[in-house]
């Protein structure tokens, strides 16, 4: 079970990292729009779509892990919270 918790922590960290990258990208995109650089904007949109795709995949993986963990513990998925994960990892 600790392995699943470690995997969830890694997935959540990666999700957070990608979301921060997405926010940074939005700031850059705003500057591109102000400059009216259509070519850069098109590239920016492609990067944005890639980031969204990566975030969705991470979310799907996280949901699968939570479902597996909940099933293994015979509890509802909604009972798997970050607080509960921390408590479980500490023993």
Short mmCIF file of C-alpha atoms in Angstrom, two decimals:
data_model
loop_
_atom_site.label_atom_id
_atom_site.label_comp_id
_atom_site.label_asym_id
_atom_site.label_seq_id
_atom_site.Cartn_x
_atom_site.Cartn_y
_atom_site.Cartn_z
CA UNK A 1 0.00 0.00 0.00
CA UNK A 2 2.88 2.39 0.71
CA UNK A 3 4.00 1.98 -2.90
CA UNK A 4 0.61 3.17 -4.13
CA UNK A 5 0.79 6.14 -1.77
CA UNK A 6 4.28 7.00 -3.03
CA UNK A 7 3.03 6.78 -6.62
CA UNK A 8 0.12 9.07 -5.78
CA UNK A 9 2.45 11.60 -4.20
CA UNK A 10 4.66 11.59 -7.30
CA UNK A 11 1.66 11.98 -9.59
CA UNK A 12 0.26 14.85 -7.51
CA UNK A 13 3.65 16.60 -7.54
CA UNK A 14 3.91 16.18 -11.29
CA UNK A 15 0.37 17.51 -11.73
CA UNK A 16 1.28 20.55 -9.63
CA UNK A 17 4.41 21.12 -11.67
CA UNK A 18 2.50 20.93 -14.95
CA UNK A 19 -0.19 23.29 -13.64
CA UNK A 20 2.48 25.82 -12.63
CA UNK A 21 4.02 25.49 -16.08
CA UNK A 22 0.57 26.05 -17.60
CA UNK A 23 0.07 29.23 -15.56
CA UNK A 24 3.51 30.52 -16.57
CA UNK A 25 2.62 29.75 -20.15
CA UNK A 26 -0.60 31.77 -19.87
CA UNK A 27 1.42 34.76 -18.70
CA UNK A 28 3.70 34.43 -21.73
CA UNK A 29 0.69 34.03 -23.96
CA UNK A 30 -0.73 37.29 -22.66
CA UNK A 31 2.47 39.09 -23.72
CA UNK A 32 2.29 37.45 -27.16
CA UNK A 33 -1.28 38.69 -27.58
CA UNK A 34 -0.28 42.23 -26.64
CA UNK A 35 2.46 42.12 -29.29
CA UNK A 36 -0.07 40.75 -31.80
CA UNK A 37 2.38 38.04 -32.88
CA UNK A 38 0.09 35.52 -34.57
CA UNK A 39 2.84 33.00 -35.39
CA UNK A 40 4.05 32.92 -31.80
CA UNK A 41 0.45 32.70 -30.64
CA UNK A 42 -0.19 29.62 -32.79
CA UNK A 43 2.90 27.93 -31.34
CA UNK A 44 1.74 28.97 -27.91
CA UNK A 45 -1.67 27.38 -28.43
CA UNK A 46 -0.03 24.11 -29.52
CA UNK A 47 2.10 24.09 -26.38
CA UNK A 48 -0.96 24.88 -24.30
CA UNK A 49 -2.83 21.94 -25.83
CA UNK A 50 0.11 19.63 -25.08
CA UNK A 51 0.21 20.77 -21.46
CA UNK A 52 -3.53 20.25 -21.10
CA UNK A 53 -3.17 16.75 -22.53
CA UNK A 54 -0.37 15.92 -20.09
CA UNK A 55 -2.38 17.26 -17.15
CA UNK A 56 -5.42 15.20 -18.18
CA UNK A 57 -3.31 12.02 -18.40
CA UNK A 58 -1.85 12.66 -14.97
CA UNK A 59 -5.32 13.28 -13.56
CA UNK A 60 -6.64 10.04 -15.08
CA UNK A 61 -3.69 8.11 -13.63
CA UNK A 62 -4.25 9.71 -10.21
CA UNK A 63 -7.94 8.80 -10.29
CA UNK A 64 -7.11 5.20 -11.20
CA UNK A 65 -4.65 4.96 -8.30
CA UNK A 66 -7.17 6.43 -5.86
CA UNK A 67 -9.80 3.94 -7.04
CA UNK A 68 -7.39 1.04 -6.61
CA UNK A 69 -6.36 2.24 -3.17
CA UNK A 70 -9.97 2.74 -2.06
CA UNK A 71 -10.94 -0.69 -3.37
CA UNK A 72 -8.01 -2.32 -1.58
CA UNK A 73 -9.02 -0.63 1.66
CA UNK A 74 -12.75 -1.23 1.14
CA UNK A 75 -13.59 2.44 1.49
CA UNK A 76 -15.18 5.09 -0.74
CA UNK A 77 -12.95 7.00 -3.14
CA UNK A 78 -14.10 10.25 -1.59
CA UNK A 79 -12.49 9.16 1.69
CA UNK A 80 -9.03 9.22 0.08
CA UNK A 81 -7.85 12.76 0.82
CA UNK A 82 -4.36 14.23 1.00
CA UNK A 83 -4.69 14.33 4.77
CA UNK A 84 -5.66 10.66 4.85
CA UNK A 85 -2.76 9.76 2.55
CA UNK A 86 -0.32 11.54 4.85
CA UNK A 87 -1.79 9.77 7.89
CA UNK A 88 -1.53 6.40 6.15
CA UNK A 89 2.05 7.00 5.06
CA UNK A 90 3.06 7.90 8.59
CA UNK A 91 1.60 4.68 9.90
#
